[in-house]
Amino acid sequence: MIAFAQPGIIAFLTIFVLAVFVGNEVISKVPSVLHTPLMSGSNAVHGIILVGTMVVLGDAHGPAQVILGTLAVLLATLNVVGGFVVTDRMLEMFKGKPKPAKAAKADPADGSPA
Amino acid sequence: MTPAAISIPLATWTDLVYLLCAAGFILALKGLTNPKGARRGNLVGAGAAAVAIAMTFSRPELRDHLAGVNHGLNLILMIVAMVVGTAIAVPAARMVKMTAMPQMVAIFNGVGGGAAALVSITEFLKLTSGSGSSIPPAVLKFLPTGVTSPKPAVYVIAEVLVGVLIGSVSFSGSAIAFAKLQELMTGRPITYPAQQVINAVVGLAIVGLVIATLVTASVPLLVVVLVLSLVLGVIFVLPIGGADVPVLISLLNSFTGLAVAASGFTLGNNLLIIAGTLVGASGILLTRMMSSAMGRSLPNILFSAFGSVITATGGEEGDAARPVKSGTADDIGVLLAYARKVVIIPGYGLAVAQAQHTARELADALTKRGVEVFYAIHPVAGRMPGHMNVLLAEANVPYDQLKEMDEANPEMATADVALVVGANDTVNPAAISTPGSPIYGMPIVHADEAEHVIFLKRSMRPGFAGIDNELLYNPKTTMLFGDAKDSLQKLVAAVDSA
C-alpha cells in the first residue's frame, strides 16, 4: 500500500479560498424581495454537480459504481434542470411589464445534452 | 489551423470552457441580486451550465479505454438518466403552484446533495479499488507501476468524507423540510424524549467513524457514515418549526454547495470547486440575512426547538371560551368603503386560497371610491422572504401599492382599517409584548395600531408558528371566517353596493 498525493491540492485550496470571498462579495447587498429567487438560483448553480456525476459514471466499472453513478446523474439532472426552470418562473413575475400577457415563453437552457 | 493550435490538448480546452462557465456562474449570482438583472442572471447561469455539461462529453473519463469499463453502456445510462431527469424536472418546475415553490426548491436542493454524496462515494470506490478510476492521469503518473491498490492520502479521504457527510445531511434534511412544508407532517417542532442524548450519540458515532475511515480507508465504514449522516439530517431538521423551515432550506442549500465543492476536490475539478464554494459561501450569508429579516439569530432558529414551550402552555380549551367578534361581509364592506386609508396585510392564507387576484379586485374597487389602499408586506410573508411579492406581482398589483414592512409601519397608526388576509404570525403583537413567546423579537406589521382590524381567516387555528394571537381577541378586531378568496369576493360585492 502506498499513499498517493494529489498534485493539484494547493491550487484547489487557493481556488476554494478565493471563491469563498467572491461568494460573499457577490451577494453582499440584496433586497429581501430577491432572497427567495437568489436562493433558488444558487440552488440551480450547485446542480453543476451533474458534470461530476457524468465524469464518475463515464469510467465506472462494476455494477456498484455504475448503479450509483447512474443514480447520481439522475439526481443531479433534477437539480440543475429543475433549479433553473423554477427560478425562471419566479423571476417571470419581476418583469414589471404593463402587459398581462403570458408572453414569457421562456425556454431556459435546460442542460440536457444536445 | 496552425500546428500550435492543434497541439493544445482537448483537456485544456475543456478546462478553459469550464473557467468561462465558472465566470458565468459568478455573473449569474451577481445578476440575481437586483430585480432588473435577475432574470437575465438566471439565464446566464443556465447557459453556463448547459455549455459545461456539453463540454463534459469530451472528457477522457467518458472516452479513454480503461480495463473493465464499458463506455458504451455508461454513456447510454448517462443519457437515459439525463433525459428522464429532464422529463421529470421541467414539468414539475413549470406546473408547481407558486405557493408550493419553497418545497420545490427543497426537493431540488436535496437531490443535489444526494448527487454530491453519491459522486464522493463512487469516486472512493474507484480510488480504493485502484483499477480504472478517474484518478487524473497526473496522479497515475506518480504511482509506481504495479501498484494496483493504492491507499489514498488522508486528505483525499477527508474530501470524500466531507462530500458524503454534508451531501447526505442535505439530502435527508431537505426531504424532511419538504414534508413539513407540504404538510405531510406537522409543521410544529417535533421533540421526543432523550432527544439531546440521541443527537449526542449520533454525533459522536459519526465523529468516531470519520476518524476510523480516515485511518483505514474502509468502504464499509464509509457506508455506515453515509447512513448515519442521513439520520443526522433527519434529527437535525425535526425540531425546527415550520415557520423557520425556509431559513433552514437556505442553510441546506449552502451545505449542498459545500458538498459539491468537496466532490470537486476529490475529482480535481475546478468548476465544481468554484460553483460549489460560491453557493456555499453566499448561501451562508443569505441564510443569515433571512434570519435577521425574521429578527432572530441563526443558532436560535436551529437549536431553540421553536414552539415547544407553546405546546405546553397553549391551552386550547381556555382560548375557545374567549369572546371573539365576528362580522358579516356586508358590515365590513361598508366599513372599508367609507374608510380613508386601508392597509391590506397579506399572508400565506391568501396564497393558499389563490386569492391574490381577488385581493387586487378589492383594492381596485376601493381605490375607485377614493380610498387610499396599500399592501404591507412582511419580509417573510408567505413562506419565504420575497414569496409574497412574487405572488402579488403575478396578480399585477401595481408596484407602488406594495410597501415593505419598515415603510408601512409608520403609517399604520393613521390607517382606518388593517385588513389581514390569511396572515397571523406576522401581525402577532406577542412578538413585541411577550418576552417568553417563541416569536419574541421578530419584527411584525403593526396591524394593532390601525383603528379597526379585520381578519379574514378560515378558523381560529393558530398560524404556522403554532402560537396563539392576542390580536384576534382584541375588541377592535372583527373576524370574517371563511376561505380568503370567498371572503374577498363577498367584500368586493359589498363594497360595490355600499
XYZ file of C-alpha atoms in Angstrom:
612
model
C 0.000 0.000 0.000
C 1.277 3.401 -0.882
C -0.361 6.710 -0.108
C -0.547 8.977 -3.114
C -0.933 12.704 -3.056
C -2.979 14.967 -5.249
C -0.558 17.209 -7.121
C -3.145 19.944 -7.570
C -4.230 20.190 -3.967
C -2.660 23.584 -3.266
C -4.160 25.038 -6.429
C -7.568 23.638 -5.421
C -7.283 25.170 -1.964
C -6.319 28.512 -3.486
C -9.354 28.446 -5.741
C -11.541 27.409 -2.821
C -10.425 30.280 -0.606
C -10.777 32.856 -3.357
C -14.238 31.518 -4.224
C -15.318 31.945 -0.601
C -14.514 35.647 -0.844
C -16.167 36.027 -4.229
C -19.281 34.252 -2.968
C -19.540 36.602 -0.036
C -18.809 39.697 -2.068
C -21.181 38.965 -4.879
C -24.340 38.930 -2.757
C -23.302 41.452 -0.139
C -26.313 43.618 -0.864
C -29.582 42.064 -1.900
C -33.138 43.278 -1.256
C -35.310 40.868 0.723
C -37.669 40.623 -2.254
C -34.968 38.684 -4.038
C -33.992 36.356 -1.200
C -36.124 33.517 -2.480
C -35.132 33.780 -6.160
C -31.484 34.112 -5.185
C -31.681 31.028 -3.021
C -33.389 29.168 -5.836
C -30.865 30.394 -8.390
C -27.878 29.379 -6.317
C -29.620 26.068 -5.753
C -29.575 25.616 -9.517
C -25.897 26.584 -9.714
C -24.820 23.746 -7.446
C -26.695 21.461 -9.803
C -23.485 21.644 -11.854
C -22.554 18.596 -9.781
C -24.044 16.942 -12.872
C -20.634 17.441 -14.501
C -19.067 15.487 -11.658
C -21.627 12.714 -11.851
C -21.027 12.364 -15.603
C -17.294 12.027 -15.080
C -17.839 9.443 -12.361
C -20.285 7.404 -14.398
C -18.143 7.741 -17.524
C -15.439 5.404 -16.331
C -17.471 3.478 -13.769
C -16.948 -0.242 -13.855
C -18.715 -2.968 -11.984
C -22.394 -2.927 -11.030
C -21.995 -0.920 -7.815
C -20.222 2.008 -9.446
C -22.474 2.000 -12.488
C -25.673 1.939 -10.443
C -24.509 4.635 -8.032
C -23.205 6.737 -10.909
C -26.430 6.491 -12.891
C -28.494 7.396 -9.839
C -26.191 10.365 -9.258
C -26.641 11.595 -12.845
C -30.406 11.349 -12.467
C -30.471 13.291 -9.185
C -28.088 15.943 -10.471
C -30.149 16.424 -13.631
C -33.234 17.029 -11.489
C -31.270 19.615 -9.516
C -29.824 21.579 -12.398
C -32.802 21.485 -14.757
C -35.496 21.935 -12.127
C -33.478 24.588 -10.353
C -33.067 26.901 -13.312
C -36.622 26.407 -14.591
C -38.225 27.074 -11.209
C -36.081 30.176 -10.718
C -37.043 31.449 -14.130
C -40.693 31.043 -13.233
C -40.246 33.074 -10.074
C -38.454 35.793 -11.984
C -41.079 35.967 -14.717
C -43.007 37.924 -12.134
C -40.375 40.622 -11.914
C -40.628 41.737 -15.493
C -42.754 44.698 -14.469
C -44.307 44.829 -17.923
C -47.695 46.519 -18.071
C -48.988 43.822 -20.392
C -50.613 40.986 -18.515
C -49.841 38.731 -21.448
C -48.356 35.411 -20.538
C -45.826 36.149 -23.219
C -42.939 34.639 -21.388
C -42.363 31.548 -23.367
C -39.109 31.358 -21.574
C -37.112 28.403 -22.570
C -34.170 28.334 -20.241
C -31.363 26.149 -21.369
C -32.213 23.010 -19.557
C -28.869 21.415 -19.599
C -29.949 18.330 -21.462
C -27.459 17.072 -23.978
C -27.905 18.450 -27.411
C -5.073 25.963 -38.489
C -1.575 26.408 -37.202
C 0.259 23.470 -35.738
C 0.369 25.301 -32.434
C -3.410 25.366 -32.228
C -3.599 21.670 -32.933
C -1.134 20.840 -30.235
C -3.330 22.198 -27.446
C -4.873 19.108 -25.926
C -8.614 18.768 -25.764
C -8.473 18.548 -21.974
C -7.063 22.064 -21.869
C -9.900 23.383 -23.992
C -12.348 21.697 -21.683
C -10.765 23.343 -18.681
C -10.814 26.717 -20.415
C -14.502 26.358 -21.168
C -15.090 25.324 -17.562
C -13.358 28.511 -16.468
C -15.690 30.601 -18.627
C -18.648 28.729 -17.169
C -17.432 29.434 -13.643
C -17.294 33.125 -14.540
C -20.820 32.732 -15.896
C -21.997 31.425 -12.520
C -20.464 34.408 -10.734
C -22.244 36.774 -13.127
C -25.452 34.795 -12.636
C -25.373 35.214 -8.862
C -24.467 38.880 -9.269
C -27.435 39.365 -11.581
C -29.767 37.685 -9.124
C -29.085 40.364 -6.527
C -31.013 43.108 -8.312
C -34.530 42.977 -9.713
C -33.553 44.257 -13.150
C -30.827 41.773 -13.906
C -32.285 38.823 -12.032
C -33.933 37.003 -14.879
C -31.043 37.509 -17.231
C -28.684 36.397 -14.485
C -30.563 33.154 -14.133
C -30.451 32.576 -17.880
C -26.708 33.244 -17.919
C -26.327 30.612 -15.200
C -28.445 28.127 -17.133
C -26.443 28.790 -20.286
C -23.156 28.290 -18.472
C -24.416 25.027 -17.019
C -25.551 23.791 -20.447
C -22.183 24.595 -22.031
C -20.278 22.943 -19.193
C -22.397 19.811 -19.456
C -21.997 19.610 -23.230
C -18.232 20.088 -22.884
C -18.044 17.288 -20.346
C -18.815 14.755 -23.058
C -15.336 15.427 -24.426
C -13.625 14.436 -21.171
C -11.246 11.475 -21.188
C -13.252 9.714 -18.473
C -16.064 9.357 -20.964
C -13.881 8.198 -23.852
C -10.491 6.743 -22.914
C -10.264 3.000 -22.889
C -9.703 1.562 -19.470
C -9.773 -2.031 -18.403
C -13.205 -3.205 -17.336
C -15.005 -0.022 -18.314
C -17.908 -0.330 -20.710
C -18.116 3.244 -22.000
C -20.943 2.451 -24.372
C -23.200 1.190 -21.627
C -22.215 4.003 -19.286
C -22.938 6.645 -21.918
C -26.330 5.142 -22.678
C -27.227 5.033 -18.992
C -25.980 8.612 -18.632
C -28.105 9.942 -21.442
C -31.159 7.978 -20.319
C -30.764 9.326 -16.783
C -30.415 12.863 -18.117
C -33.438 12.579 -20.360
C -35.546 11.037 -17.612
C -34.381 13.672 -15.138
C -35.230 16.479 -17.542
C -38.589 14.922 -18.348
C -39.435 14.899 -14.640
C -37.914 18.219 -13.636
C -39.281 20.511 -16.339
C -42.980 19.733 -15.874
C -42.555 19.634 -12.113
C -40.910 23.058 -12.078
C -43.318 24.516 -14.652
C -46.528 23.282 -13.118
C -45.858 23.660 -9.432
C -48.133 26.241 -7.865
C -46.460 29.472 -6.877
C -47.432 28.747 -3.302
C -45.563 25.448 -3.353
C -42.310 26.997 -4.618
C -40.451 26.637 -1.312
C -40.883 22.881 -1.089
C -39.937 22.554 -4.754
C -36.655 24.318 -4.031
C -36.186 21.996 -1.058
C -36.505 18.933 -3.303
C -34.167 20.198 -5.990
C -31.664 21.077 -3.307
C -31.949 17.685 -1.631
C -31.323 15.733 -4.813
C -28.272 17.886 -5.499
C -26.904 16.989 -2.076
C -27.654 13.339 -2.741
C -25.837 13.510 -6.076
C -22.776 15.064 -4.437
C -22.720 12.333 -1.791
C -23.000 9.662 -4.484
C -20.194 11.213 -6.515
C -17.922 11.186 -3.486
C -18.728 7.610 -2.516
C -18.437 6.251 -6.058
C -15.132 8.001 -6.556
C -13.956 6.495 -3.289
C -14.858 3.023 -4.558
C -12.654 3.718 -7.557
C -9.784 5.160 -5.572
C -9.677 2.196 -3.236
C -10.188 -0.428 -5.907
C -7.321 1.127 -7.838
C -8.459 -0.038 -11.248
C -9.843 2.118 -13.981
C -10.659 5.091 -11.845
C -10.902 8.702 -12.633
C -7.700 9.452 -10.835
C -6.375 12.180 -13.050
C -3.606 10.931 -15.347
C -1.412 13.387 -13.491
C -1.851 11.342 -10.340
C -1.434 7.991 -12.024
C 1.921 9.157 -13.269
C 3.140 9.398 -9.688
C 2.122 5.877 -8.857
C 4.851 3.279 -9.192
C 3.955 0.722 -11.812
C 2.376 -2.360 -10.413
C 0.601 -0.544 -7.601
C -2.958 -1.729 -8.005
C -4.440 -0.851 -4.666
C -3.090 2.465 -3.545
C -4.318 3.919 -0.298
C -5.452 7.481 -0.825
C -3.769 10.190 1.233
C -5.609 11.156 4.383
C -6.794 14.452 2.959
C -8.200 12.685 -0.083
C -10.278 10.508 2.248
C -11.226 13.642 4.165
C -12.544 15.262 0.972
C -14.645 12.182 0.305
C -15.960 12.160 3.871
C -16.953 15.836 3.708
C -18.822 15.236 0.458
C -20.625 12.166 1.793
C -21.443 13.643 5.182
C -22.678 17.075 4.110
C -24.368 15.808 0.969
C -26.320 13.193 2.918
C -27.360 15.620 5.652
C -28.590 17.985 2.967
C -30.479 15.175 1.216
C -32.382 13.814 4.193
C -32.773 17.242 5.796
C -34.344 18.620 2.630
C -36.687 15.640 2.470
C -37.976 16.401 5.970
C -38.194 20.118 5.141
C -40.281 19.190 2.107
C -42.572 17.011 4.217
C -43.076 19.853 6.680
C -43.870 22.460 4.033
C -46.099 20.100 2.071
C -47.867 19.396 5.366
C -47.239 15.683 5.034
C -46.173 16.006 8.651
C -46.829 18.575 11.326
C -45.160 21.946 10.909
C -44.643 22.053 14.644
C -41.253 21.308 16.063
C -41.005 17.627 16.849
C -39.472 16.825 20.174
C -39.169 13.457 21.805
C -37.689 12.058 24.977
C -33.905 11.876 25.205
C -33.557 13.999 22.077
C -30.312 15.524 23.243
C -28.934 12.111 24.149
C -29.804 10.666 20.756
C -28.278 13.672 18.982
C -25.112 13.310 21.028
C -24.868 9.580 20.339
C -25.325 10.021 16.585
C -22.876 12.929 16.556
C -20.218 11.047 18.463
C -20.712 7.928 16.378
C -20.144 9.948 13.217
C -17.009 11.567 14.630
C -15.663 8.159 15.613
C -16.450 6.602 12.257
C -14.946 9.518 10.387
C -11.679 9.066 12.240
C -11.763 5.311 11.698
C -12.401 5.799 7.987
C -9.547 8.283 7.717
C -7.195 5.705 9.162
C -8.441 2.588 7.389
C -9.877 3.918 4.099
C -12.538 1.268 4.575
C -15.528 1.302 2.237
C -17.961 -0.410 4.654
C -17.167 2.205 7.286
C -17.862 4.946 4.757
C -21.238 3.386 4.031
C -22.044 3.488 7.742
C -21.035 7.173 7.787
C -23.435 7.728 4.889
C -26.327 6.062 6.714
C -25.654 7.907 9.959
C -25.400 11.198 8.078
C -28.844 10.582 6.647
C -30.085 10.005 10.200
C -28.326 13.182 11.325
C -30.111 15.194 8.622
C -33.462 13.946 9.884
C -32.879 14.574 13.576
C -31.352 17.960 12.770
C -34.484 19.157 10.970
C -37.256 17.507 13.038
C -37.121 20.002 15.931
C -37.226 23.039 13.641
C -40.610 24.707 13.427
C -42.452 25.104 10.141
C -42.105 28.881 10.089
C -38.337 28.554 10.200
C -38.078 25.909 7.508
C -37.334 28.388 4.695
C -34.266 29.632 6.538
C -33.311 26.019 7.023
C -33.653 25.309 3.298
C -31.320 28.187 2.609
C -28.824 26.677 5.032
C -29.134 23.224 3.464
C -28.676 24.862 0.068
C -25.397 26.224 1.311
C -24.489 22.757 2.639
C -25.098 21.208 -0.767
C -22.800 23.817 -2.263
C -20.050 22.764 0.126
C -20.659 19.087 -0.642
C -20.326 19.870 -4.347
C -17.077 21.715 -3.670
C -15.815 18.696 -1.731
C -16.661 16.452 -4.687
C -14.781 18.913 -6.853
C -11.688 18.450 -4.694
C -11.972 14.686 -4.961
C -12.394 14.766 -8.715
C -9.863 17.543 -9.206
C -12.483 19.604 -10.987
C -12.113 23.388 -10.707
C -15.598 24.130 -11.972
C -17.200 22.092 -9.188
C -14.932 23.690 -6.609
C -15.768 27.210 -7.748
C -19.517 26.700 -8.231
C -19.921 24.731 -5.017
C -17.923 27.188 -2.951
C -19.768 30.174 -4.400
C -23.065 28.656 -3.360
C -21.709 27.526 -0.013
C -20.320 30.945 0.888
C -23.142 33.044 -0.489
C -25.674 30.616 0.951
C -24.410 31.088 4.499
C -24.591 34.853 4.065
C -28.073 34.640 2.562
C -29.206 32.416 5.416
C -28.029 35.000 7.917
C -29.809 37.775 6.011
C -33.009 35.748 6.044
C -32.859 35.026 9.734
C -32.149 38.640 10.532
C -35.176 39.601 8.419
C -37.118 37.492 10.917
C -35.366 39.190 13.802
C -33.765 36.007 15.019
C -30.292 34.648 15.101
C -29.378 31.531 13.191
C -28.432 29.460 16.262
C -31.715 30.476 17.821
C -33.614 29.149 14.804
C -31.640 25.926 14.628
C -31.420 24.952 18.245
C -34.266 26.526 20.185
C -36.854 23.843 19.354
C -39.056 26.737 18.370
C -42.539 26.469 19.799
C -42.008 23.528 22.086
C -42.817 25.807 25.022
C -46.135 26.579 23.472
C -47.408 23.056 23.210
C -47.216 23.099 26.963
C -48.930 26.448 27.522
C -51.230 26.868 24.521
C -54.348 25.703 26.347
C -56.886 25.484 23.576
C -59.754 24.811 25.964
C -59.131 28.129 27.663
C -58.997 30.065 24.435
C -62.066 28.541 22.911
C -64.152 30.160 25.588
C -62.805 33.651 24.937
C -65.075 36.035 23.119
C -64.283 36.761 19.505
C -66.152 39.324 17.460
C -67.126 38.098 14.049
C -68.848 40.208 11.414
C -70.686 39.869 8.125
C -69.206 40.689 4.771
C -71.769 43.486 4.307
C -70.829 45.261 7.524
C -67.165 45.010 6.770
C -67.718 46.100 3.170
C -69.352 49.307 4.404
C -66.529 49.892 6.846
C -63.999 49.536 4.041
C -65.941 51.617 1.520
C -66.118 54.606 3.848
C -62.587 54.385 5.168
C -59.909 56.840 4.110
C -56.971 54.528 4.319
C -56.988 50.748 4.125
C -53.898 48.613 4.562
C -54.041 45.067 3.214
C -51.724 42.693 5.051
C -51.438 39.514 3.019
C -50.196 36.233 4.378
C -49.813 32.652 3.356
C -53.579 32.048 3.628
C -54.078 34.445 0.740
C -51.627 32.479 -1.320
C -53.179 29.119 -0.477
C -56.626 30.362 -1.447
C -55.149 31.715 -4.714
C -56.799 34.959 -3.690
C -54.174 37.416 -4.881
C -56.286 38.356 -7.911
C -59.405 38.869 -5.831
C -57.410 40.973 -3.384
C -56.416 43.193 -6.261
C -60.085 43.491 -7.325
C -60.978 44.629 -3.845
C -58.124 47.124 -3.831
C -59.242 48.418 -7.237
C -62.852 48.770 -6.090
C -61.723 50.715 -3.030
C -59.304 52.898 -4.970
C -62.109 53.773 -7.357
C -64.087 55.120 -4.416
C -61.153 57.279 -3.414
C -59.909 55.084 -0.597
C -56.155 55.035 -0.200
C -55.050 51.419 -0.367
C -51.676 49.815 0.009
C -50.274 46.410 0.832
C -47.975 45.987 3.805
C -45.591 43.152 3.025
C -43.841 41.443 5.868
C -40.393 40.247 4.790
C -41.342 36.638 5.427
C -44.985 36.859 4.366
C -45.890 33.723 2.517
C -43.388 31.048 3.220
C -40.107 32.637 2.251
C -38.646 36.100 2.056
C -39.908 37.682 -1.128
C -42.522 34.985 -1.692
C -45.465 37.365 -1.267
C -44.044 39.920 -3.690
C -43.854 37.203 -6.308
C -47.468 36.178 -5.708
C -48.802 39.735 -5.825
C -46.753 40.580 -8.880
C -48.362 37.567 -10.518
C -51.735 39.258 -9.895
C -50.444 42.502 -11.458
C -50.709 44.512 -8.280
C -49.192 47.931 -9.054
C -45.699 48.148 -7.689
C -46.313 51.445 -5.875
C -49.048 49.822 -3.785
C -46.567 47.378 -2.282
C -44.862 48.655 0.824
C -42.196 46.848 2.730
C -42.887 46.415 6.421
C -40.490 49.166 7.526
C -42.082 51.590 5.135
C -45.630 50.610 6.085
C -45.364 50.547 9.857
C -45.124 54.333 10.420
C -48.383 54.667 8.503
C -50.294 52.018 10.420
C -51.409 54.386 13.176
C -53.172 56.602 10.637
C -54.911 53.706 8.872
C -58.626 53.273 9.389
C -58.652 49.605 8.604
C -55.966 46.930 8.631
C -57.292 44.085 6.507
C -55.353 40.976 7.421
C -55.841 38.348 4.726
C -54.631 34.934 5.722
C -51.777 36.246 7.832
C -51.333 35.581 11.503
C -47.852 35.286 12.952
C -46.603 38.338 11.058
C -49.075 40.604 12.892
C -48.920 38.880 16.269
C -48.218 41.530 18.932
C -46.730 38.808 21.133
C -43.550 39.374 19.141
C -43.278 42.732 20.914
C -45.114 42.262 24.170
C -44.445 38.719 25.359
C -40.780 38.033 26.087
C -41.443 34.317 26.591
C -43.025 33.849 23.193
C -41.076 31.900 20.598
C -41.580 34.683 18.081
C -40.498 37.360 20.565
C -38.219 39.787 18.786
C -39.496 39.050 15.295
C -40.441 42.299 13.583
C -44.154 42.484 12.823
C -46.530 44.612 10.830
C -48.280 46.786 13.414
C -51.821 45.918 12.437
C -52.867 46.521 16.021
C -52.217 50.259 15.619
C -54.922 50.713 12.999
C -58.325 51.886 14.131
C -60.051 48.702 13.035
C -58.562 45.319 12.377
C -60.297 42.840 10.085
C -59.069 39.265 9.952
C -60.036 37.089 7.026
C -59.299 33.645 8.359
C -60.598 30.163 7.913
C -60.723 29.409 11.615
C -59.225 30.365 14.932
C -56.384 27.965 14.265
C -53.003 29.390 15.087
C -50.595 30.299 12.326
C -47.646 28.392 11.026
C -45.573 29.065 14.113
C -48.255 27.259 16.091
C -48.876 30.029 18.603
C -51.954 31.923 19.663
C -52.541 35.501 18.541
C -53.828 38.015 21.121
C -54.885 40.372 18.364
C -57.719 38.031 17.420
C -59.361 38.729 20.776
C -58.765 42.483 20.707
C -62.042 44.471 20.955
C -61.262 46.407 17.776
C -60.797 43.210 15.822
C -63.551 41.751 13.663
C -63.246 38.275 12.194
C -64.645 37.220 8.859
C -64.390 33.460 8.759
C -64.089 31.545 5.533
C -61.823 30.874 2.614
C -59.850 34.025 1.815
C -60.964 34.089 -1.796
C -64.673 33.657 -0.988
C -64.484 36.304 1.709
C -62.730 38.751 -0.583
C -65.308 38.177 -3.311
C -68.098 38.902 -0.835
C -66.257 42.034 0.234
C -65.880 43.219 -3.360
C -69.642 42.802 -3.838
C -70.341 44.555 -0.542
C -68.088 47.479 -1.404
C -69.648 47.816 -4.836
C -73.133 48.019 -3.389
C -72.222 50.235 -0.448
